[in-house]
Amino acid sequence: MLDLTLTPDQLKLQEKAHVFAEQVIRPVSRHYDTTGDWPEEIFRQAWEHGFLQSPVPKELGGPGHSQVDEVVVNEEIAWGCAGMYTAISANTLATAPLFIAGSEEQKKHWLSRLLEAPRLAAFALSEPDAGSDAGSIATTAARQGDVYLLNGTKCFVTGGAYADYYTVFAKTDPTKGARGLSAMVVPQGTPGLRIGKSMDKLGHRASNQVFLHFENAAVPAENRLGAEGAGFGIAMKTLDQTRAVVASGGVGVARAAYELALEHAKTRVQFGQPIFSNQAVSFLLADLAMKIEAARLLTWQAAWMTDKGMRNSKQSAMAKTFATDTAMEVTTHAVQILGGLGYSRECLAEKFFRDAKLMQIYEGTNQIQRLVIAKEIQQGR
Ligand SMILES: Cc1cc2nc3c(=O)[nH]c(=O)nc-3n(C[C@H](O)[C@H](O)[C@H](O)COP(=O)(O)OP(=O)(O)OC[C@H]3O[C@@H](n4cnc5c(N)ncnc54)[C@H](O)[C@@H]3O)c2cc1C
């Protein structure tokens, strides 16, 4: 049986997220894009709506959103503003390792913190010399009695300046390569942890990325998630799950740009007729509409597989790549369809265009996704 309809609860959630994106996020998205300020008030409201803590299970008092719920919500939030989407969905990325490898006690302790106040968690894997090749990270975690001493530098940590805690990946056994990685939760304020320079960037300017410097930062051994050496697997499984969420962000940005371009094409008159009357424009919009639909279906499939506990490395990599390549394509064409206005800061098309680019890069570049897909199909999966 195949049923692609959302449940009544999911439709309500989608409507709630859309109203939030349209009435709360959109009116201020240009302001935060221009200033690069941190939209704390928006995040407080996102928390009140249950979007900031969406993965926290119902048993702990959270909304307990499924992955399908999450992609439905995140498409709307990214439609409102990609930067705020990145900042809000970072909680899903950072808490996924807890769901994958945390004990019941660890889950209860760390996830409950997100319910008490509008708090953020951050995911710290990337380093200056280890991006795509995450197995080669150099940050070390040396066991000393009942603590690990962390040393090294993380970069591009989303929400890092404001996070309540970090899920950090470090080498507990530097002789074992990727198999020597472990994951652990590091609370903000840990002595020896210093928040470094913040990134000034092209798009997603309402989100924050920083360096984290660890200098003999002592982290309780009880904060380790899973076994020593299991960190690389935890990181890869996390990304398999959260790539559907990135894909939904791509769909949201693509849809926002497409709607703007379609409206313009129908109302802008040149040579005595709306520019939509030119097949060069209407066929282009037809192609973009088709790709957005296809991207959403791949996204829902990948999320649905996560909910069913199915292996979805291939499908989530396909969804992330297709949806974010589509976002880049749609936003590029949207600027073109809007002509000179599309290039102006008076119109959001140029923001969507800048925002789309990041989605092809983070949580594994689209080249790395193609490596994942190639490996999966080579192995007959
Ligand atoms: C705004 C932003 C937010 C981010 N948030 C986080 C976060 O919260 N936590 C976190 O840990 N990281 C985060 N990242 C890091 C992000 O995941 C990495 O930037 C990304 O994985 C790429 O790594 P890199 O930048 O080091 O590029 P590199 O790995 O140096 O790659 C450079 C180029 O080479 C290509 N390339 C590399 N290897 C291959 C290969 N084998 N085959 C083909 N092409 C290849 C890449 O596709 C890319 O085009 C963020 C990054 C940005 C920009």
Short mmCIF file of C-alpha atoms and ligand atoms in Angstrom, two decimals:
data_model
loop_
_atom_site.label_atom_id
_atom_site.label_comp_id
_atom_site.label_asym_id
_atom_site.label_seq_id
_atom_site.Cartn_x
_atom_site.Cartn_y
_atom_site.Cartn_z
CA MET A 1 0.00 0.00 0.00
CA LEU A 2 1.29 3.47 -0.82
CA ASP A 3 -0.17 6.59 0.75
CA LEU A 4 1.52 9.94 0.21
CA THR A 5 -1.01 11.99 2.16
CA LEU A 6 -0.01 13.61 5.42
CA THR A 7 -2.01 12.67 8.50
CA PRO A 8 -4.44 15.24 9.98
CA ASP A 9 -1.86 15.94 12.74
CA GLN A 10 0.89 16.46 10.16
CA LEU A 11 -1.30 18.79 8.14
CA LYS A 12 -1.94 20.84 11.30
CA LEU A 13 1.78 20.91 12.05
CA GLN A 14 2.55 22.00 8.48
CA GLU A 15 -0.01 24.80 8.73
CA LYS A 16 1.38 25.92 12.10
CA ALA A 17 4.93 25.96 10.70
CA HIS A 18 3.84 27.83 7.59
CA VAL A 19 1.99 30.49 9.57
CA PHE A 20 5.06 30.89 11.82
CA ALA A 21 7.32 31.18 8.75
CA GLU A 22 5.03 33.63 7.00
CA GLN A 23 4.04 35.85 9.92
CA VAL A 24 7.05 35.71 12.23
CA ILE A 25 10.09 34.77 10.17
CA ARG A 26 9.57 36.33 6.73
CA PRO A 27 8.91 39.90 7.93
CA VAL A 28 12.33 40.01 9.65
CA SER A 29 14.36 37.72 7.40
CA ARG A 30 15.85 40.56 5.36
CA HIS A 31 16.81 42.44 8.52
CA TYR A 32 18.78 39.51 9.96
CA ASP A 33 20.27 38.73 6.57
CA THR A 34 21.60 42.28 6.32
CA THR A 35 22.83 42.69 9.89
CA GLY A 36 23.95 39.14 10.60
CA ASP A 37 22.53 39.63 14.11
CA TRP A 38 21.40 36.66 16.16
CA PRO A 39 17.57 36.39 16.08
CA GLU A 40 17.14 35.35 19.70
CA GLU A 41 13.52 36.48 19.89
CA ILE A 42 12.60 34.35 16.85
CA PHE A 43 14.22 31.31 18.45
CA ARG A 44 12.29 31.94 21.65
CA GLN A 45 9.08 31.87 19.64
CA ALA A 46 10.23 28.79 17.70
CA TRP A 47 10.73 27.10 21.07
CA GLU A 48 7.26 28.15 22.25
CA HIS A 49 5.87 26.52 19.10
CA GLY A 50 7.87 23.34 19.79
CA PHE A 51 10.10 23.66 16.69
CA LEU A 52 13.41 24.16 18.48
CA GLN A 53 13.06 21.01 20.57
CA SER A 54 11.14 19.00 17.97
CA PRO A 55 12.98 15.65 18.31
CA VAL A 56 12.60 15.45 22.10
CA PRO A 57 10.35 12.42 22.72
CA LYS A 58 6.86 12.67 24.14
CA GLU A 59 7.89 10.46 27.13
CA LEU A 60 10.22 13.29 28.20
CA GLY A 61 7.54 15.92 27.63
CA GLY A 62 8.75 17.00 24.18
CA PRO A 63 6.85 17.20 20.88
CA GLY A 64 8.31 13.83 19.77
CA HIS A 65 8.28 14.71 16.09
CA SER A 66 9.00 11.89 13.65
CA GLN A 67 11.46 12.51 10.81
CA VAL A 68 8.55 12.98 8.41
CA ASP A 69 7.12 15.58 10.81
CA GLU A 70 10.52 17.26 10.91
CA VAL A 71 10.94 17.52 7.16
CA VAL A 72 7.42 18.89 6.81
CA VAL A 73 8.13 21.57 9.45
CA ASN A 74 11.61 22.39 8.16
CA GLU A 75 10.48 22.90 4.58
CA GLU A 76 8.21 25.66 5.88
CA ILE A 77 10.83 27.24 8.14
CA ALA A 78 13.40 27.27 5.31
CA TRP A 79 10.73 28.79 3.07
CA GLY A 80 10.62 31.62 5.63
CA CYS A 81 14.39 32.05 6.04
CA ALA A 82 17.16 29.56 5.35
CA GLY A 83 19.44 31.07 8.02
CA MET A 84 16.85 30.60 10.74
CA TYR A 85 16.14 27.11 9.43
CA THR A 86 19.85 26.25 9.76
CA ALA A 87 20.01 27.62 13.29
CA ILE A 88 16.81 25.86 14.41
CA SER A 89 17.48 22.51 12.75
CA ALA A 90 20.99 22.40 14.26
CA ASN A 91 19.30 21.01 17.37
CA THR A 92 18.18 17.97 15.37
CA LEU A 93 21.72 17.47 14.05
CA ALA A 94 23.34 17.88 17.46
CA THR A 95 20.93 15.61 19.32
CA ALA A 96 20.87 12.78 16.75
CA PRO A 97 24.02 11.17 18.31
CA LEU A 98 22.13 10.96 21.62
CA PHE A 99 19.30 9.03 19.95
CA ILE A 100 21.77 6.80 18.12
CA ALA A 101 24.17 5.98 20.96
CA GLY A 102 23.04 7.63 24.20
CA SER A 103 21.90 5.66 27.24
CA GLU A 104 18.40 6.32 28.59
CA GLU A 105 19.95 8.39 31.36
CA GLN A 106 22.02 10.47 28.92
CA LYS A 107 19.03 11.07 26.68
CA LYS A 108 16.89 12.14 29.61
CA HIS A 109 19.53 14.46 30.99
CA TRP A 110 20.57 16.25 27.80
CA LEU A 111 17.29 16.28 25.88
CA SER A 112 15.33 17.55 28.88
CA ARG A 113 17.53 20.64 28.95
CA LEU A 114 16.05 21.67 25.59
CA LEU A 115 12.58 21.65 27.14
CA GLU A 116 13.42 23.88 30.09
CA ALA A 117 14.28 27.00 28.05
CA PRO A 118 14.97 28.00 24.42
CA ARG A 119 18.33 26.25 24.35
CA LEU A 120 20.55 25.17 21.50
CA ALA A 121 22.83 22.20 21.02
CA ALA A 122 25.63 22.11 18.44
CA PHE A 123 27.37 19.40 16.44
CA ALA A 124 31.17 19.64 16.34
CA LEU A 125 32.79 17.31 13.83
CA SER A 126 34.51 19.48 11.19
CA GLU A 127 38.03 20.79 11.71
CA PRO A 128 40.29 23.11 9.73
CA ASP A 129 42.15 20.11 8.25
CA ALA A 130 39.26 17.62 8.20
CA GLY A 131 36.02 18.45 6.39
CA SER A 132 34.92 15.87 3.82
CA ASP A 133 37.47 13.45 5.25
CA ALA A 134 35.89 13.44 8.72
CA GLY A 135 37.78 10.30 9.76
CA SER A 136 41.01 12.28 9.75
CA ILE A 137 40.08 14.72 12.55
CA ALA A 138 42.97 15.64 14.84
CA THR A 139 41.18 16.65 18.06
CA THR A 140 42.18 14.20 20.77
CA ALA A 141 40.40 13.00 23.89
CA ALA A 142 42.92 11.38 26.22
CA ARG A 143 41.43 9.39 29.11
CA GLN A 144 42.73 10.43 32.53
CA GLY A 145 40.88 8.69 35.34
CA ASP A 146 37.21 9.56 35.06
CA VAL A 147 37.64 12.37 32.54
CA TYR A 148 38.78 12.86 28.95
CA LEU A 149 41.15 15.74 28.27
CA LEU A 150 40.19 17.30 24.94
CA ASN A 151 42.71 19.14 22.78
CA GLY A 152 42.17 20.51 19.31
CA THR A 153 40.11 22.88 17.19
CA LYS A 154 36.66 22.51 15.62
CA CYS A 155 35.33 24.87 12.97
CA PHE A 156 32.02 25.83 11.35
CA VAL A 157 30.14 24.81 14.51
CA THR A 158 26.57 25.97 13.85
CA GLY A 159 25.04 27.74 16.83
CA GLY A 160 28.36 27.25 18.61
CA ALA A 161 28.52 30.66 20.27
CA TYR A 162 25.11 30.17 21.90
CA ALA A 163 24.86 26.43 22.47
CA ASP A 164 24.11 24.92 25.85
CA TYR A 165 26.13 21.81 24.93
CA TYR A 166 28.05 20.29 22.04
CA THR A 167 28.24 16.78 20.64
CA VAL A 168 31.95 16.59 19.93
CA PHE A 169 33.90 13.97 17.98
CA ALA A 170 37.49 13.38 19.05
CA LYS A 171 40.16 10.72 18.77
CA THR A 172 40.37 8.55 21.87
CA ASP A 173 42.87 6.34 20.03
CA PRO A 174 44.88 8.34 17.46
CA THR A 175 46.59 5.14 16.22
CA LYS A 176 43.35 3.71 14.86
CA GLY A 177 42.33 6.32 12.26
CA ALA A 178 38.55 6.62 11.81
CA ARG A 179 38.07 3.67 14.17
CA GLY A 180 39.72 5.63 16.97
CA LEU A 181 36.97 8.29 17.12
CA SER A 182 34.56 8.69 20.02
CA ALA A 183 31.55 10.96 20.53
CA MET A 184 30.88 12.89 23.72
CA VAL A 185 28.70 15.65 25.08
CA VAL A 186 30.62 18.73 26.17
CA PRO A 187 28.72 21.33 28.18
CA GLN A 188 29.13 25.02 27.41
CA GLY A 189 31.39 26.61 30.02
CA THR A 190 33.68 23.59 30.38
CA PRO A 191 37.05 24.99 31.54
CA GLY A 192 39.53 24.73 28.66
CA LEU A 193 36.82 25.19 26.02
CA ARG A 194 37.09 28.55 24.29
CA ILE A 195 34.68 29.90 21.69
CA GLY A 196 36.67 31.36 18.83
CA LYS A 197 36.11 33.50 15.79
CA SER A 198 32.67 33.69 14.27
CA MET A 199 32.24 33.20 10.49
CA ASP A 200 31.09 36.08 8.27
CA LYS A 201 29.37 34.46 5.32
CA LEU A 202 27.53 34.71 2.00
CA GLY A 203 24.12 33.45 3.13
CA HIS A 204 22.30 31.87 6.09
CA ARG A 205 23.36 34.99 7.91
CA ALA A 206 20.82 34.54 10.70
CA SER A 207 22.75 31.45 11.78
CA ASN A 208 26.02 31.43 13.66
CA GLN A 209 29.20 29.40 13.03
CA VAL A 210 32.27 29.51 15.23
CA PHE A 211 35.57 27.85 15.93
CA LEU A 212 35.82 25.92 19.19
CA HIS A 213 39.24 25.58 20.82
CA PHE A 214 39.89 22.82 23.33
CA GLU A 215 42.93 23.16 25.58
CA ASN A 216 42.98 20.35 28.14
CA ALA A 217 39.21 20.64 28.48
CA ALA A 218 38.17 18.00 31.03
CA VAL A 219 34.98 16.17 30.04
CA PRO A 220 33.46 13.53 32.35
CA ALA A 221 33.91 10.04 30.87
CA GLU A 222 30.20 9.44 31.59
CA ASN A 223 29.46 11.98 28.82
CA ARG A 224 30.81 9.61 26.16
CA LEU A 225 28.08 8.38 23.81
CA GLY A 226 28.40 4.70 22.97
CA ALA A 227 31.63 2.77 23.09
CA GLU A 228 35.13 4.14 22.63
CA GLY A 229 35.92 3.93 18.92
CA ALA A 230 32.24 4.06 17.86
CA GLY A 231 32.35 7.79 17.05
CA PHE A 232 32.82 7.60 13.29
CA GLY A 233 29.85 5.25 12.91
CA ILE A 234 27.74 7.52 15.12
CA ALA A 235 28.69 10.56 13.01
CA MET A 236 27.87 8.78 9.73
CA LYS A 237 24.55 7.45 11.05
CA THR A 238 23.70 10.94 12.30
CA LEU A 239 24.31 12.38 8.85
CA ASP A 240 22.29 9.62 7.16
CA GLN A 241 19.36 10.71 9.31
CA THR A 242 19.75 14.45 9.13
CA ARG A 243 20.40 14.71 5.39
CA ALA A 244 16.66 14.40 4.85
CA VAL A 245 16.28 17.51 7.01
CA VAL A 246 18.85 19.37 4.86
CA ALA A 247 16.95 18.16 1.81
CA SER A 248 13.72 19.63 3.23
CA GLY A 249 15.56 22.94 3.71
CA GLY A 250 16.53 22.79 0.03
CA VAL A 251 12.91 22.17 -0.95
CA GLY A 252 11.80 25.12 1.20
CA VAL A 253 14.26 27.56 -0.38
CA ALA A 254 13.51 26.25 -3.88
CA ARG A 255 9.78 26.66 -3.31
CA ALA A 256 10.19 30.20 -1.98
CA ALA A 257 12.18 31.23 -5.06
CA TYR A 258 9.85 29.42 -7.45
CA GLU A 259 6.75 31.12 -5.99
CA LEU A 260 8.38 34.52 -6.37
CA ALA A 261 9.42 33.80 -9.97
CA LEU A 262 6.01 32.39 -10.92
CA GLU A 263 4.17 35.40 -9.52
CA HIS A 264 6.52 37.74 -11.34
CA ALA A 265 6.21 35.82 -14.62
CA LYS A 266 2.43 36.05 -14.45
CA THR A 267 2.32 39.78 -13.68
CA ARG A 268 5.32 41.31 -15.45
CA VAL A 269 4.25 42.56 -18.87
CA GLN A 270 6.78 43.01 -21.67
CA PHE A 271 6.03 43.25 -25.39
CA GLY A 272 2.35 43.62 -24.44
CA GLN A 273 1.95 40.31 -22.61
CA PRO A 274 2.97 38.67 -19.34
CA ILE A 275 6.45 37.16 -19.69
CA PHE A 276 4.86 33.81 -18.70
CA SER A 277 3.38 33.74 -22.21
CA ASN A 278 6.84 33.02 -23.57
CA GLN A 279 7.44 29.28 -23.60
CA ALA A 280 11.08 29.98 -22.73
CA VAL A 281 9.77 31.19 -19.36
CA SER A 282 6.73 28.95 -18.79
CA PHE A 283 8.55 25.72 -19.74
CA LEU A 284 11.38 26.70 -17.43
CA LEU A 285 8.89 27.19 -14.59
CA ALA A 286 7.26 23.86 -15.47
CA ASP A 287 10.65 22.14 -15.19
CA LEU A 288 11.36 23.84 -11.87
CA ALA A 289 7.93 22.87 -10.47
CA MET A 290 8.59 19.26 -11.51
CA LYS A 291 11.98 19.17 -9.82
CA ILE A 292 10.65 20.65 -6.58
CA GLU A 293 7.95 17.94 -6.44
CA ALA A 294 10.54 15.24 -7.14
CA ALA A 295 12.86 16.68 -4.48
CA ARG A 296 10.07 16.65 -1.89
CA LEU A 297 9.18 13.03 -2.68
CA LEU A 298 12.82 11.93 -2.29
CA THR A 299 12.97 13.88 0.97
CA TRP A 300 9.83 12.28 2.37
CA GLN A 301 11.05 8.84 1.31
CA ALA A 302 14.39 9.28 3.11
CA ALA A 303 12.65 10.59 6.25
CA TRP A 304 10.05 7.83 6.16
CA MET A 305 12.84 5.23 5.98
CA THR A 306 14.48 6.74 9.07
CA ASP A 307 11.15 6.52 10.91
CA LYS A 308 10.85 2.87 9.87
CA GLY A 309 14.40 2.16 11.12
CA MET A 310 15.50 1.23 7.57
CA ARG A 311 19.00 1.76 6.20
CA ASN A 312 18.73 4.89 4.05
CA SER A 313 22.30 5.99 3.28
CA LYS A 314 21.59 5.93 -0.45
CA GLN A 315 18.15 7.54 -0.27
CA SER A 316 19.15 10.28 2.16
CA ALA A 317 22.24 11.12 0.06
CA MET A 318 20.04 11.20 -3.06
CA ALA A 319 17.46 13.40 -1.35
CA LYS A 320 20.07 15.83 -0.02
CA THR A 321 21.87 16.08 -3.35
CA PHE A 322 18.82 16.32 -5.57
CA ALA A 323 16.93 18.76 -3.32
CA THR A 324 19.86 21.11 -2.76
CA ASP A 325 21.02 20.99 -6.40
CA THR A 326 17.40 21.79 -7.25
CA ALA A 327 17.45 24.71 -4.79
CA MET A 328 20.56 26.08 -6.54
CA GLU A 329 19.01 25.62 -9.97
CA VAL A 330 15.63 27.11 -9.04
CA THR A 331 17.12 30.11 -7.24
CA THR A 332 19.49 30.80 -10.15
CA HIS A 333 16.62 30.77 -12.63
CA ALA A 334 14.41 32.79 -10.27
CA VAL A 335 16.95 35.63 -10.31
CA GLN A 336 16.95 35.46 -14.12
CA ILE A 337 13.16 35.43 -14.43
CA LEU A 338 12.98 38.50 -12.16
CA GLY A 339 15.54 40.25 -14.36
CA GLY A 340 17.20 43.34 -12.85
CA LEU A 341 14.82 43.23 -9.90
CA GLY A 342 16.07 39.72 -9.12
CA TYR A 343 19.57 41.10 -8.69
CA SER A 344 18.41 43.84 -6.35
CA ARG A 345 18.28 43.66 -2.57
CA GLU A 346 14.74 45.00 -2.84
CA CYS A 347 13.69 41.50 -3.76
CA LEU A 348 14.34 38.24 -1.86
CA ALA A 349 15.45 36.31 -4.97
CA GLU A 350 19.12 37.22 -4.47
CA LYS A 351 18.93 36.09 -0.83
CA PHE A 352 17.45 32.72 -1.84
CA PHE A 353 20.25 32.36 -4.42
CA ARG A 354 22.95 33.00 -1.77
CA ASP A 355 21.21 30.74 0.74
CA ALA A 356 20.87 27.82 -1.68
CA LYS A 357 24.64 27.59 -2.20
CA LEU A 358 25.45 26.52 1.36
CA MET A 359 23.06 23.62 1.17
CA GLN A 360 25.22 21.98 -1.51
CA ILE A 361 28.17 22.24 0.88
CA TYR A 362 27.25 21.48 4.49
CA GLU A 363 26.48 18.11 6.10
CA GLY A 364 28.67 16.57 3.42
CA THR A 365 29.16 18.28 0.07
CA ASN A 366 27.13 17.05 -2.87
CA GLN A 367 30.30 15.53 -4.32
CA ILE A 368 30.65 13.46 -1.14
CA GLN A 369 26.96 12.48 -1.39
CA ARG A 370 27.67 11.16 -4.89
CA LEU A 371 30.52 9.10 -3.41
CA VAL A 372 28.05 7.67 -0.86
CA ILE A 373 25.51 6.88 -3.60
CA ALA A 374 28.20 5.33 -5.82
CA LYS A 375 29.41 3.12 -2.97
CA GLU A 376 25.88 1.99 -2.19
CA ILE A 377 25.01 1.11 -5.81
CA GLN A 378 28.36 -0.62 -6.29
CA GLN A 379 27.44 -2.85 -3.37
CA GLY A 380 24.06 -3.60 -4.89
CA ARG A 381 22.00 -1.65 -2.36
C1 LIG B 1 27.78 27.58 7.19
C2 LIG B 1 28.33 26.22 7.52
C3 LIG B 1 27.79 25.52 8.58
C4 LIG B 1 28.36 24.30 8.96
N1 LIG B 1 27.91 23.65 10.09
C5 LIG B 1 28.60 22.60 10.58
C6 LIG B 1 28.29 22.05 11.87
O1 LIG B 1 27.35 22.47 12.55
N2 LIG B 1 29.09 21.06 12.34
C7 LIG B 1 30.12 20.55 11.63
O2 LIG B 1 30.80 19.65 12.12
N3 LIG B 1 30.43 21.05 10.40
C8 LIG B 1 29.70 22.04 9.87
N4 LIG B 1 30.03 22.57 8.63
C9 LIG B 1 31.14 22.01 7.89
C10 LIG B 1 30.71 21.34 6.58
O3 LIG B 1 30.04 20.13 6.84
C11 LIG B 1 31.96 21.19 5.71
O4 LIG B 1 32.29 22.51 5.25
C12 LIG B 1 31.77 20.26 4.55
O5 LIG B 1 31.62 18.93 5.00
C13 LIG B 1 32.96 20.33 3.57
O6 LIG B 1 34.18 20.29 4.21
P1 LIG B 1 35.31 21.38 3.86
O7 LIG B 1 34.67 22.72 3.96
O8 LIG B 1 36.48 21.14 4.72
O9 LIG B 1 35.66 21.14 2.35
P2 LIG B 1 36.72 20.08 1.79
O10 LIG B 1 36.51 18.76 2.40
O11 LIG B 1 38.08 20.68 1.87
O12 LIG B 1 36.27 20.00 0.27
C14 LIG B 1 36.60 21.03 -0.68
C15 LIG B 1 36.05 20.61 -2.03
O13 LIG B 1 36.64 19.38 -2.45
C16 LIG B 1 35.64 18.43 -2.74
N5 LIG B 1 36.09 17.09 -2.37
C17 LIG B 1 36.73 16.71 -1.23
N6 LIG B 1 36.98 15.40 -1.24
C18 LIG B 1 36.48 14.93 -2.40
C19 LIG B 1 36.40 13.64 -2.99
N7 LIG B 1 36.89 12.55 -2.39
N8 LIG B 1 35.81 13.53 -4.21
C20 LIG B 1 35.29 14.60 -4.85
N9 LIG B 1 35.32 15.85 -4.32
C21 LIG B 1 35.91 16.00 -3.12
C22 LIG B 1 34.43 18.86 -1.92
O14 LIG B 1 33.23 18.35 -2.46
C23 LIG B 1 34.53 20.36 -2.01
O15 LIG B 1 33.94 20.81 -3.20
C24 LIG B 1 29.44 23.76 8.22
C25 LIG B 1 29.93 24.46 7.11
C26 LIG B 1 29.41 25.68 6.77
C27 LIG B 1 30.01 26.42 5.60
#
